[in-house]
Coordinates of C-alpha atoms and ligand atoms in Angstrom, one line a residue:
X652 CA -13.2 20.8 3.3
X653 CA -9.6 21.0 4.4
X654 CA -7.9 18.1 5.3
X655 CA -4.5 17.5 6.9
X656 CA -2.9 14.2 5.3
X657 CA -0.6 13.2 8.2
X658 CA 2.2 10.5 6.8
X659 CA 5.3 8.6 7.5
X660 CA 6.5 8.8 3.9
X661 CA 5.3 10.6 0.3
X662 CA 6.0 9.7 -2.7
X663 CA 8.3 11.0 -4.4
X664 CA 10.4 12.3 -1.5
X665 CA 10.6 9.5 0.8
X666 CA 9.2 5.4 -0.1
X667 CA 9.4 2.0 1.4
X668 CA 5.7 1.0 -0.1
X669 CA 2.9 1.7 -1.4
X670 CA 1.5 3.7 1.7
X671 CA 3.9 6.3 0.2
X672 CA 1.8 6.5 -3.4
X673 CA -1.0 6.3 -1.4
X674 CA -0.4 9.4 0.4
X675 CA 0.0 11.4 -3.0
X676 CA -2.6 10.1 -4.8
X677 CA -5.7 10.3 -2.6
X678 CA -5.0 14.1 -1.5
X679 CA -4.6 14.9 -5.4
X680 CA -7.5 12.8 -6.3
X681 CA -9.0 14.9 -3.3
X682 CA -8.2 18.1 -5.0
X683 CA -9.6 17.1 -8.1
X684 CA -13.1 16.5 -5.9
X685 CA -12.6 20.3 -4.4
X686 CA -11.2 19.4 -1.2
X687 CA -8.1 21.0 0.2
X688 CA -5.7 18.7 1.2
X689 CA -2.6 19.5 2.6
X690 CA 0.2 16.9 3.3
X691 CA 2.6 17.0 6.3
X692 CA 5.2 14.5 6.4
X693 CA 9.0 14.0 7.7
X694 CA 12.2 15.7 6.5
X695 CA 14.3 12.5 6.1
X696 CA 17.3 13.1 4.6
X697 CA 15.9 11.5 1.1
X698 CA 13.7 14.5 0.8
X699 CA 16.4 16.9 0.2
X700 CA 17.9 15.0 -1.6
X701 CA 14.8 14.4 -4.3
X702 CA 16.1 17.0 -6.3
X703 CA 12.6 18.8 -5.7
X704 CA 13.3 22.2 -4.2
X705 CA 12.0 23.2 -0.6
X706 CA 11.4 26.3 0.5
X707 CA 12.0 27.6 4.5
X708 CA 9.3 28.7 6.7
X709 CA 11.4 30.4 8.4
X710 CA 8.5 28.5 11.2
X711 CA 10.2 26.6 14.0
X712 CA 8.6 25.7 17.8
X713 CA 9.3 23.2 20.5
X714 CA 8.0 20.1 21.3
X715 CA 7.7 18.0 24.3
X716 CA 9.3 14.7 23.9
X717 CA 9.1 12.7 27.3
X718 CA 11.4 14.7 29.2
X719 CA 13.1 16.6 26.4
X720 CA 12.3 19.8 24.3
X721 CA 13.2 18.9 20.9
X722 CA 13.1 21.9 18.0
X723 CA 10.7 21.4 15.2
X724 CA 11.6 23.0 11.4
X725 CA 9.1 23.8 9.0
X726 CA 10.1 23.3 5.0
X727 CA 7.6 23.7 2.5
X728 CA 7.0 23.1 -1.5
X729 CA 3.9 21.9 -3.5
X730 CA 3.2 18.2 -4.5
X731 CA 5.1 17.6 -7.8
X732 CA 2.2 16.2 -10.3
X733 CA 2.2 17.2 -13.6
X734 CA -1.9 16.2 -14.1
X735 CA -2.9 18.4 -11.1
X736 CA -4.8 21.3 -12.1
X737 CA -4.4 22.6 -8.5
X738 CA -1.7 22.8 -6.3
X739 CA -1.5 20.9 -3.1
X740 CA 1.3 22.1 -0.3
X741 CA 3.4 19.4 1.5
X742 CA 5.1 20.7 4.7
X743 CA 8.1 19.0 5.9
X744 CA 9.3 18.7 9.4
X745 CA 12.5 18.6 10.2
X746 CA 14.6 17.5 13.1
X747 CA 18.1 16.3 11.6
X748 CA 18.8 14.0 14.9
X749 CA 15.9 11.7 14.0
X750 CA 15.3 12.0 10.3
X751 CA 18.8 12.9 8.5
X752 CA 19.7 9.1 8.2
X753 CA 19.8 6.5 5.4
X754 CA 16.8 4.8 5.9
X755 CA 13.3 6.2 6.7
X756 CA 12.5 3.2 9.8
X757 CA 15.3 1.2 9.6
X758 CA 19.2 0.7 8.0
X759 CA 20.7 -3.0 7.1
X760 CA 17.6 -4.8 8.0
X761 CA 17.2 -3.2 11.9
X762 CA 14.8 -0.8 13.0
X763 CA 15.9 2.2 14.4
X764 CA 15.7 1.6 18.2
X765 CA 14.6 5.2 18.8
X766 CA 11.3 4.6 16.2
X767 CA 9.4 5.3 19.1
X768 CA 10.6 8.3 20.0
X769 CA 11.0 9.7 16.5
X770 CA 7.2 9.1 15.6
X771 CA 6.2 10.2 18.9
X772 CA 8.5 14.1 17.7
X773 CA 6.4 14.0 14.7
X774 CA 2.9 13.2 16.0
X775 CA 3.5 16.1 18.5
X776 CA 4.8 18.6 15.7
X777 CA 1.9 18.0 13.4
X778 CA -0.1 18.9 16.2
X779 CA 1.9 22.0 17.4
X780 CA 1.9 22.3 13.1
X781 CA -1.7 22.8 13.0
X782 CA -1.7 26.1 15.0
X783 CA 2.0 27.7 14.8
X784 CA 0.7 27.2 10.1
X785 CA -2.7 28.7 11.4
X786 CA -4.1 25.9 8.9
X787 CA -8.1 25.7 10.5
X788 CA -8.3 22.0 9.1
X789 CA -11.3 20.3 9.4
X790 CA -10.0 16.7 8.6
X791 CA -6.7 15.2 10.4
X792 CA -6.0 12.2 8.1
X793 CA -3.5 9.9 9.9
X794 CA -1.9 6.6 8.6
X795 CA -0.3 3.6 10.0
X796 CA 1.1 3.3 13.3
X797 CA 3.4 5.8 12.6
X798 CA 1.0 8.8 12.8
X799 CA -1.3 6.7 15.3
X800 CA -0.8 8.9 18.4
X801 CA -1.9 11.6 16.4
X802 CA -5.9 11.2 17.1
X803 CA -5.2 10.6 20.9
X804 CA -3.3 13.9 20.8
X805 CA -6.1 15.7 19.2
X806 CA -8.4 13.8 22.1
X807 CA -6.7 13.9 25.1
X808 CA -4.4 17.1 24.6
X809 CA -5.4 19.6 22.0
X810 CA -9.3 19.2 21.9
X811 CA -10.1 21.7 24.5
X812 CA -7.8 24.8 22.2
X813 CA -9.6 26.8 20.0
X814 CA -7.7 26.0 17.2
X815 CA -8.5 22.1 17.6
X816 CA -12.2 22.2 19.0
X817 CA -13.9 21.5 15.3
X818 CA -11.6 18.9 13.9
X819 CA -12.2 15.2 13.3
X820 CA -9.7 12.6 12.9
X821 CA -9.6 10.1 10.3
X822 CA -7.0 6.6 11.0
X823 CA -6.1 4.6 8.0
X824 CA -5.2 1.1 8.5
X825 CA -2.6 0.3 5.6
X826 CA -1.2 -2.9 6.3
X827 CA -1.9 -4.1 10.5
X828 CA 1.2 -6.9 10.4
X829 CA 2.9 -3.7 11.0
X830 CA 1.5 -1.9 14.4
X831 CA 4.2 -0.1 15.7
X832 CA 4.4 -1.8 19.1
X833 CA 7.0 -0.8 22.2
X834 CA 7.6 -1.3 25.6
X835 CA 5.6 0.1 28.1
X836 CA 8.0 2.8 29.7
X837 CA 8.3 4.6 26.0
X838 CA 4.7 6.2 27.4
X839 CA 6.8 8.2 29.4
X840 CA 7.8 9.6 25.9
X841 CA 3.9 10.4 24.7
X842 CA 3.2 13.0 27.3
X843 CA 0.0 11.6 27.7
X844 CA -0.8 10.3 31.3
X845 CA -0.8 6.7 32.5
X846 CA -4.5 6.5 32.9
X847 CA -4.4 6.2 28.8
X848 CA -2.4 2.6 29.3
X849 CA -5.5 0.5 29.3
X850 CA -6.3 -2.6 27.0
X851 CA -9.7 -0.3 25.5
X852 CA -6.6 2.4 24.6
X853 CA -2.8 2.8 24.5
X854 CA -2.0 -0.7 26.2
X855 CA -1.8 -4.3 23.9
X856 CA -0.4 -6.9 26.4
X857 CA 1.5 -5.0 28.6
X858 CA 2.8 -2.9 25.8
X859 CA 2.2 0.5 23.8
X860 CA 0.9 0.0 20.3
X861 CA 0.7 3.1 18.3
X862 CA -1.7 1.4 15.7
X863 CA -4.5 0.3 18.3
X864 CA -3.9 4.0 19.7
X865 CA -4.9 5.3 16.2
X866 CA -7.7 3.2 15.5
X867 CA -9.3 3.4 19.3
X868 CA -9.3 7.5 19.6
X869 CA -9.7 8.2 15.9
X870 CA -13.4 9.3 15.0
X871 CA -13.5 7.2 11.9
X872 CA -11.2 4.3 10.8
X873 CA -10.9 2.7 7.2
X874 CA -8.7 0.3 5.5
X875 CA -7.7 -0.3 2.0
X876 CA -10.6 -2.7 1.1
X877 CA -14.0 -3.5 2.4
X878 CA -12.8 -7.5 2.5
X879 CA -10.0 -6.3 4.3
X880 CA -12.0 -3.9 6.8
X881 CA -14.0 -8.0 7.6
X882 CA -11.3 -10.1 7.6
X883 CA -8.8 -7.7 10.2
X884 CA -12.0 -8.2 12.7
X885 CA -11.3 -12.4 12.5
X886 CA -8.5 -14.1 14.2
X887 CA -6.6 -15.0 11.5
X888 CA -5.9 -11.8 9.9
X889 CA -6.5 -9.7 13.0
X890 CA -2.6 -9.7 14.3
X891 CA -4.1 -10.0 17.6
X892 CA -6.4 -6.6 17.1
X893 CA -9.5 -8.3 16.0
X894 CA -11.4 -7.6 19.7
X895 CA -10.2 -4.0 18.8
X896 CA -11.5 -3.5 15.5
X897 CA -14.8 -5.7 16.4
X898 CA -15.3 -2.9 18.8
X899 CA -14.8 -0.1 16.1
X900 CA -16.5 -2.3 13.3
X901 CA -19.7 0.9 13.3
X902 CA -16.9 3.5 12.4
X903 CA -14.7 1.2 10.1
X904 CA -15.2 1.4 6.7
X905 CA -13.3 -0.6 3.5
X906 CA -12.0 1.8 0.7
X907 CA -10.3 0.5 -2.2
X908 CA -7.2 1.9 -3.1
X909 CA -7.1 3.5 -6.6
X910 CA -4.9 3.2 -9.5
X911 CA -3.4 6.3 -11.3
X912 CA -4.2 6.2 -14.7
X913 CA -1.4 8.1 -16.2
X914 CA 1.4 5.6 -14.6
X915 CA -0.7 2.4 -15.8
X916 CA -2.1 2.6 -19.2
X917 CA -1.5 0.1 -21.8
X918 CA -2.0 2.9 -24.2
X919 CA 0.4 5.5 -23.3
X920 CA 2.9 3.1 -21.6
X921 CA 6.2 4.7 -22.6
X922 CA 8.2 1.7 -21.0
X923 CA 6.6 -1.3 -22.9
X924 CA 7.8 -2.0 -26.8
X925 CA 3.9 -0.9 -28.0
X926 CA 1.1 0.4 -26.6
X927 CA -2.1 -0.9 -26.9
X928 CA -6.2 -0.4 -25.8
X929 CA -8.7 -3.0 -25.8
X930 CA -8.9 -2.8 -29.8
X931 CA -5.4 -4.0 -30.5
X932 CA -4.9 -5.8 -27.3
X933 CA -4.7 -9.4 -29.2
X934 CA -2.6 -8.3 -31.8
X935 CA -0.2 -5.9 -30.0
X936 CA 0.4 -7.6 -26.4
X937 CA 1.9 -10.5 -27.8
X938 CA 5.2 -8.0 -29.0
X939 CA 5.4 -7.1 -25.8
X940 CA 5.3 -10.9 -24.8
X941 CA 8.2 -11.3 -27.3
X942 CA 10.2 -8.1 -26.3
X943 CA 9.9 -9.1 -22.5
X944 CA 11.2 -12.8 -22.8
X945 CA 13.9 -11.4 -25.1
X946 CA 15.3 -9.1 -22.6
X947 CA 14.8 -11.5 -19.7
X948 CA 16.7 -14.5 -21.8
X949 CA 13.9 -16.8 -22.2
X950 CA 12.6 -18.7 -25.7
X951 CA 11.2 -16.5 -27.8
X952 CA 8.2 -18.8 -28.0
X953 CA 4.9 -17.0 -28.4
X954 CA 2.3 -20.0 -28.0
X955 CA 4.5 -20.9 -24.1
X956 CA 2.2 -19.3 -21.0
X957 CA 4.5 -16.6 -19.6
X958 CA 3.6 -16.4 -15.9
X959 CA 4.4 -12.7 -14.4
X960 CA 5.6 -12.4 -10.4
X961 CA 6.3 -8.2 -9.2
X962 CA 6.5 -8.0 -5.6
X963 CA 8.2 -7.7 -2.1
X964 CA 9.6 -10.9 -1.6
X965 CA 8.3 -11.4 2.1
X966 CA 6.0 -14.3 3.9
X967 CA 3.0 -12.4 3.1
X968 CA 3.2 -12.2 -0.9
X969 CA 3.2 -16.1 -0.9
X970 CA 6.4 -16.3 -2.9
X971 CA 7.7 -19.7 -1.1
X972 CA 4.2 -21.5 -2.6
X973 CA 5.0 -20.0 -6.0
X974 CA 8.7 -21.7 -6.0
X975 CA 7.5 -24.7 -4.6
X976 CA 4.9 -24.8 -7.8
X977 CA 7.5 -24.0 -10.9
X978 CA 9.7 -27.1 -10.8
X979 CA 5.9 -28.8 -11.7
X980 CA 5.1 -26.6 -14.3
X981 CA 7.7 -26.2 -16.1
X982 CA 9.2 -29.9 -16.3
X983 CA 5.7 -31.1 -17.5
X984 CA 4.4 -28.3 -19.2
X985 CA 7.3 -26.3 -20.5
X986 CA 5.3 -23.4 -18.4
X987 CA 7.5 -19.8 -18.5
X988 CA 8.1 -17.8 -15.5
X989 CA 9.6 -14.6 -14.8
X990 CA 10.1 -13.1 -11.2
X991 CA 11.2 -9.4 -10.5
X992 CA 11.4 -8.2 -6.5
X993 CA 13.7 -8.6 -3.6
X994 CA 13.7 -8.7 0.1
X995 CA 13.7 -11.8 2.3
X996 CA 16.8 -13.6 1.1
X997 CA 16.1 -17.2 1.7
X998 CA 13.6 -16.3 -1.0
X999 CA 15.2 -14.9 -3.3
X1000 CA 18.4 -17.5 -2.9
X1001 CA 15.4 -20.3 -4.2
X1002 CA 13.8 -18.2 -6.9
X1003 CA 17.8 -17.6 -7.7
X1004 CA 18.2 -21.5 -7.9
X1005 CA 14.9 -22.1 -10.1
X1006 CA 16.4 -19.8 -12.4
X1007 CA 19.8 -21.1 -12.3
X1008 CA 18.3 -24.9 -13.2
X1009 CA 15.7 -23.8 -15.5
X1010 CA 17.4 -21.0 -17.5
X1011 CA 14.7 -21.5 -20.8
X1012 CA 11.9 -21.2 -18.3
X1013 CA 12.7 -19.0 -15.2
X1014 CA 13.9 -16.0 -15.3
X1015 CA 14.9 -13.8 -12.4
X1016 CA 15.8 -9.9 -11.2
X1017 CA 16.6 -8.8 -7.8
X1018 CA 15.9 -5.1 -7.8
X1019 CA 13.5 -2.4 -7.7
X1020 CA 12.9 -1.4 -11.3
X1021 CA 9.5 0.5 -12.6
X1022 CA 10.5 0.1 -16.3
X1023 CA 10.8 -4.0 -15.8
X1024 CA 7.8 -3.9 -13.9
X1025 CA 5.2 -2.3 -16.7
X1026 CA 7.1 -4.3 -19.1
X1027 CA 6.2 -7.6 -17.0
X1028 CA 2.6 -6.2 -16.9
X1029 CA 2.2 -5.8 -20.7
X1030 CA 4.5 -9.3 -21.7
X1031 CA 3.2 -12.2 -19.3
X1032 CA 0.3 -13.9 -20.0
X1033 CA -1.1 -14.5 -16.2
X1034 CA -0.1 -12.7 -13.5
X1035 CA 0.9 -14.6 -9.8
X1036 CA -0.1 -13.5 -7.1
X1037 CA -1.2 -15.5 -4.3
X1038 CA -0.7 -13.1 -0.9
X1039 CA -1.6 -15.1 2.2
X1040 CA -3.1 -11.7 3.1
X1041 CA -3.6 -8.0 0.9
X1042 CA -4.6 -5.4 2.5
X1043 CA -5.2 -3.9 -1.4
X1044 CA -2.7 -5.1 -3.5
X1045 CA -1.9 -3.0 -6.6
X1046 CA -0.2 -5.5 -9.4
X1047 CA -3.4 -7.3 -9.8
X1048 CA -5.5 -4.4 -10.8
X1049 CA -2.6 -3.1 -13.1
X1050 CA -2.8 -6.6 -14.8
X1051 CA -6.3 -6.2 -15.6
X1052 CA -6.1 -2.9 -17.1
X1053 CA -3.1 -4.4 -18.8
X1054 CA -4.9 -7.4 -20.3
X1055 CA -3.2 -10.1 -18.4
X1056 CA -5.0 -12.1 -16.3
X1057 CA -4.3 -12.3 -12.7
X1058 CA -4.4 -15.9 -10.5
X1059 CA -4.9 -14.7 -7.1
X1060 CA -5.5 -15.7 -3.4
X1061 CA -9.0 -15.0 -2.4
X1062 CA -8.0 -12.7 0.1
X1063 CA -8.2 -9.0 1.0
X1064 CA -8.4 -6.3 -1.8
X1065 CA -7.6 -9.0 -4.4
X1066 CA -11.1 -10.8 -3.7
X1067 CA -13.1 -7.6 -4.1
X1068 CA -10.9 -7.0 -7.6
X1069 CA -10.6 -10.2 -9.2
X1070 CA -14.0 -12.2 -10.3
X1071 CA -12.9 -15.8 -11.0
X1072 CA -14.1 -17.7 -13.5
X1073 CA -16.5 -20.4 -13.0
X1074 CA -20.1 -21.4 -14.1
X1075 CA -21.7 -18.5 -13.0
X1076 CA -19.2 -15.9 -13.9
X1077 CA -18.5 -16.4 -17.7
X1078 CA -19.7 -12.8 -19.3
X1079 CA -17.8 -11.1 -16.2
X1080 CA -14.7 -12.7 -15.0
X1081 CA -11.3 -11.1 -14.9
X1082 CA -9.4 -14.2 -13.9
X1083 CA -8.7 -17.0 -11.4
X1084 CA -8.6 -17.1 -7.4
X1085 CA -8.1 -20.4 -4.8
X1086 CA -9.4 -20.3 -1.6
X1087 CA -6.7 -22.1 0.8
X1088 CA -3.4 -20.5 0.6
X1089 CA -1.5 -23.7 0.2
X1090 CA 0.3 -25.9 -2.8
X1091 CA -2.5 -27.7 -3.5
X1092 CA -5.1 -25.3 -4.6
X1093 CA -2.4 -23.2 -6.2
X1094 CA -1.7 -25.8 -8.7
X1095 CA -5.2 -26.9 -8.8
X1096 CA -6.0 -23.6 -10.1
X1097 CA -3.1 -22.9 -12.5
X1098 CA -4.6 -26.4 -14.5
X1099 CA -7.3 -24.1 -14.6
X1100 CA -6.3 -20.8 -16.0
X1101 CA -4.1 -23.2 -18.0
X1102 CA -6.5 -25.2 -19.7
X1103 CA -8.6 -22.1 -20.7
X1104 CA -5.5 -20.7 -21.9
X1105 CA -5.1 -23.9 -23.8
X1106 CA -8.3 -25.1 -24.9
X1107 CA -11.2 -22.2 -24.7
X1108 CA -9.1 -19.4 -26.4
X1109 CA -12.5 -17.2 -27.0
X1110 CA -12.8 -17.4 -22.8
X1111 CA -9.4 -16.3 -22.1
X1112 CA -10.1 -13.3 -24.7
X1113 CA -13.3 -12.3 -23.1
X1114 CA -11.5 -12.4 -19.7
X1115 CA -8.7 -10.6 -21.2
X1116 CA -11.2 -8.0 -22.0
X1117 CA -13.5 -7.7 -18.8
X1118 CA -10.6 -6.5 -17.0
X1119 CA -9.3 -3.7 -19.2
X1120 CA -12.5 -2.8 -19.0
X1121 CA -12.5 -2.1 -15.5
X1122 CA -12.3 1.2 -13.5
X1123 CA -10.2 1.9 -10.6
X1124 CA -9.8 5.6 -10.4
X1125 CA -8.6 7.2 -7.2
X1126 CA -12.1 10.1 -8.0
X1127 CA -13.9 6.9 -7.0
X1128 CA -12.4 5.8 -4.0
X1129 CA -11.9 9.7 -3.1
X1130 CA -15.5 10.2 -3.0
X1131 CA -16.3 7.6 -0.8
X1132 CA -13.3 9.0 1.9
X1133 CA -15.2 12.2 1.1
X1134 CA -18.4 10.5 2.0
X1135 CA -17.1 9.1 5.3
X1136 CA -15.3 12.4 6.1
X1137 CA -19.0 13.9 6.0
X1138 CA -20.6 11.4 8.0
X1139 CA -18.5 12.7 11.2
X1140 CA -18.3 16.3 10.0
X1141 CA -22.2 16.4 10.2
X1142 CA -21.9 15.1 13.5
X1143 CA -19.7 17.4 15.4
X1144 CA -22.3 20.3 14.4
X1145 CA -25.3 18.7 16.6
Ligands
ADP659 P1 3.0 -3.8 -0.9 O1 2.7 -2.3 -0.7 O2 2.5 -4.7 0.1 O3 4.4 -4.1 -1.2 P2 1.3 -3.5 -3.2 O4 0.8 -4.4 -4.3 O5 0.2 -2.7 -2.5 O6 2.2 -4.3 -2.2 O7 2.2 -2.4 -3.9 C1 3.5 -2.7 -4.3 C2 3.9 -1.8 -5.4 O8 5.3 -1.8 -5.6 C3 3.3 -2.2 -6.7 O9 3.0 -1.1 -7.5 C4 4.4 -3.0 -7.3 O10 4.4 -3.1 -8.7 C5 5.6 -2.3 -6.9 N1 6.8 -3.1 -6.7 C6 7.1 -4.0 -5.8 N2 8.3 -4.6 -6.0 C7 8.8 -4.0 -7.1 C8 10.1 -4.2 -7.8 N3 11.0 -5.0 -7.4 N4 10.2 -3.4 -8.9 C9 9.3 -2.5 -9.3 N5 8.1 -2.3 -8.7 C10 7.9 -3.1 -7.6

């Protein structure tokens, strides 16, 4: 089975997310199943500069772009993964005027004004792609609203070519706050006619949304968790697309994400100050306890709870609820905290401030740093995370495996990860999760984790356990894409 992996960004030439990590480690995972992926992605300027060598071509062609002809440039090299037995290509196209910039959608906080245009070039050239690479695909795997034109171009313009007749089209709904929605006139820019701009196609009041276009002409759409794939059909997590995906619901399917097991393993960790497994876990973690509050400035007390936060600092990732919880927790409990992430910068100025008036308690780093990030994994106790919504979410799996126990929204991909603890649950939890995304059930259920933490230590071990005992791995989740491709591959032959 060949499959076309259509993406806005690849890890590690170009990243904003996780959509990026995503796109490397399905196809591989893919491979490993016996697939043949092949990845097709832009040539923004960060991919030369990766240090990864591409190769020319020596392919160009022309695509329509509204009223312009705009030259397309192949560049090609293979996926760098040192674990992959077999070798996946990544084609790069490039088109200096709308990729050679600083930022992939956006510079300074503004999105490109001409991100419609520029996603429109590249869904048209991984169509033109398909046949000027002769590449016979039998797959076309888009994502996000930035490949979302893609299926109505295999629909509405390519279906009736030889070269396109056989191919299904798979959308992948990462995160749907983000739908890629512009005014009405930038349809002049799609080529496709105005008959397309109705509200069961291209149109979403009175404007074009790339997104909804990708999830109404794609054959089969999933998302990154089956709670997810329920709760983007309600009106509260919907974004206004919850008619839309009711409509699709028979052909939308929840995958979970996977984790890669040779980036996040306690046991061959080469960041964290040991490594551990499930055997040493109780006596080895707690050095990495000490080493992380060490580095970070706190007490280097080893019976204080050391609460973890890694994450974008945005509305979604619930990171105003956890600063209106510390002052609580640590005046009357002595409760550590530390907090690594940046973004929104009201945020970030009132984590800054906890950490500046609780200096033994809260500690603080505004950056993007991998290293700090595994070593938060192996030192904190608990890990916070309480996402108003989560498509997946990756942190709290990586906690389990990590033996740190997450406290999570029940929400998205972190309900269908974490098991909470209650009556029923005690031989399988893998930690805590609150139901309203507010103050008040957040603190309710840190007392919880806190007072097994305190009081039940043989619980918390046996939670710490049950989730390094879990198993994420993207050969799970890629046979069940597998699965779903063959459910619409079956059906084009009848
Ligand atoms: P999202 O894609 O919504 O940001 P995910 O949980 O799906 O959230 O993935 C985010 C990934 O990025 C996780 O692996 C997380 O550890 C990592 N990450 C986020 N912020 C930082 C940071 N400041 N430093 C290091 N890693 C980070």
């Amino acid at each position: 089975m060949k499959i076309l992996f259509a993406c806005s960004e690849i890890a590690p030439f170009s990243q904003t997310g996780g959509l990026a990590d995503v796109c490397a480690a399905l196809p591989s995972a893919l491979a490993e199943a016996g697939c043949e992926p092949i990845i097709i992605s832009p040539a923004y300027r960060s991919v030369f500069n990766s240090g990864i060598p591409l190769k020319k071509t020596g392919i160009s062609f022309s695509v329509p772009v509204g009223e312009k002809i705009v030259e397309a440039t192949l560049w090609k090299c293979l996926l760098p993964r040192e674990s992959l037995h077999v070798k996946i290509p990544v084609y790069f196209i490039q088109q200096d005027a709308y990729f050679d910039r600083d930022g992939l959608y956006s510079e300074n906080g503004w999105d490109y004004q001409d991100n419609c245009e520029r996603f429109v070039f590249f869904s048209r050239a991984v169509m033109e792609s398909i046949a000027a690479l002769n590449l016979k695909v039998d797959v076309l795997h888009t994502n996000d609203w930035q490949t979302g034109l893609i299926p109505a171009y295999l629909q509405i313009l390519y279906k009736d070519k030889e070269e396109y007749k056989d191919i299904i089209s798979i959308h992948t709904i990462h995160n749907l706050a983000y739908q890629g929605i512009f005014w009405h006139w930038d349809m002049l820019l799609t080529g496709i006619g105005w008959e397309h701009f109705t509200f069961d196609k291209m149109e979403f009041y009175g404007k074009l949304n790339l997104m909804k276009t990708g999830v109404m002409y794609a054959d089969g759409v999933t998302t990154v968790s089956p709670r997810y794939a329920m709760e983007i059909q309600s009106p509260i997590f919907g974004c206004g697309m919850e008619s839309v995906l009711q409509y699709r619901s028979p052909m939308l399917r929840g995958i979970l994400n996977g984790v890669c097991d040779k980036q996040w393993n306690p046991a061959t960790d080469r960041y964290t100050e040991v490594q551990y497994d499930s055997e040493t876990v109780f006596e080895k973690k707690p050095l990495c306890k000490q080493a992380l509050q060490k580095e970070l400035g706190l007490p280097d007390q080893p019976a204080v709870p050391l609460f973890g936060v890694i994450s974008r600092f945005a509305h979604q990732k619930g990171i105003d609820l956890i600063a209106d919880v510390i002052p609580l927790w640590v005046e009357k409990h002595g409760v550590q905290f530390c907090l690594l992430g940046q973004g929104d910068r009201t945020l970030e100025g009132r984590i800054a401030d906890l950490a500046s008036r609780y200096p033994y308690n809260v500690a603080a780093r505004f950056e993007f740093s991998d290293a700090l990030a595994h070593k938060i994994e192996a030192g904190s106790d608990i890990f916070l995370m309480p996402s108003r919504y989560e498509p997946c979410g990756l942190n709290q799996m990586y906690s389990q495996l990590y033996g740190t126990i997450p406290l999570v929204h029940d929400t998205g991909g972190l309900a269908d990860t974490v098991v909470d603890l209650n009556d029923e649950t005690t031989e399988t939890a893998t930690g805590f999760s609150f139901f309203a995304d507010n103050v008040h059930d957040l603190n309710t259920t840190i007392w919880r984790a806190l007072n097994v933490y305190w009081n039940k230590k043989d619980v918390w071990q046996q939670i710490m356990l049950n989730g390094m005992r879990q198993n994420w791995s993207w050969s799970k989740s890629a046979a069940q894409y597998i699965r779903f491709y063959e459910k619409f591959l079956s059906g084009r032959k009848d």
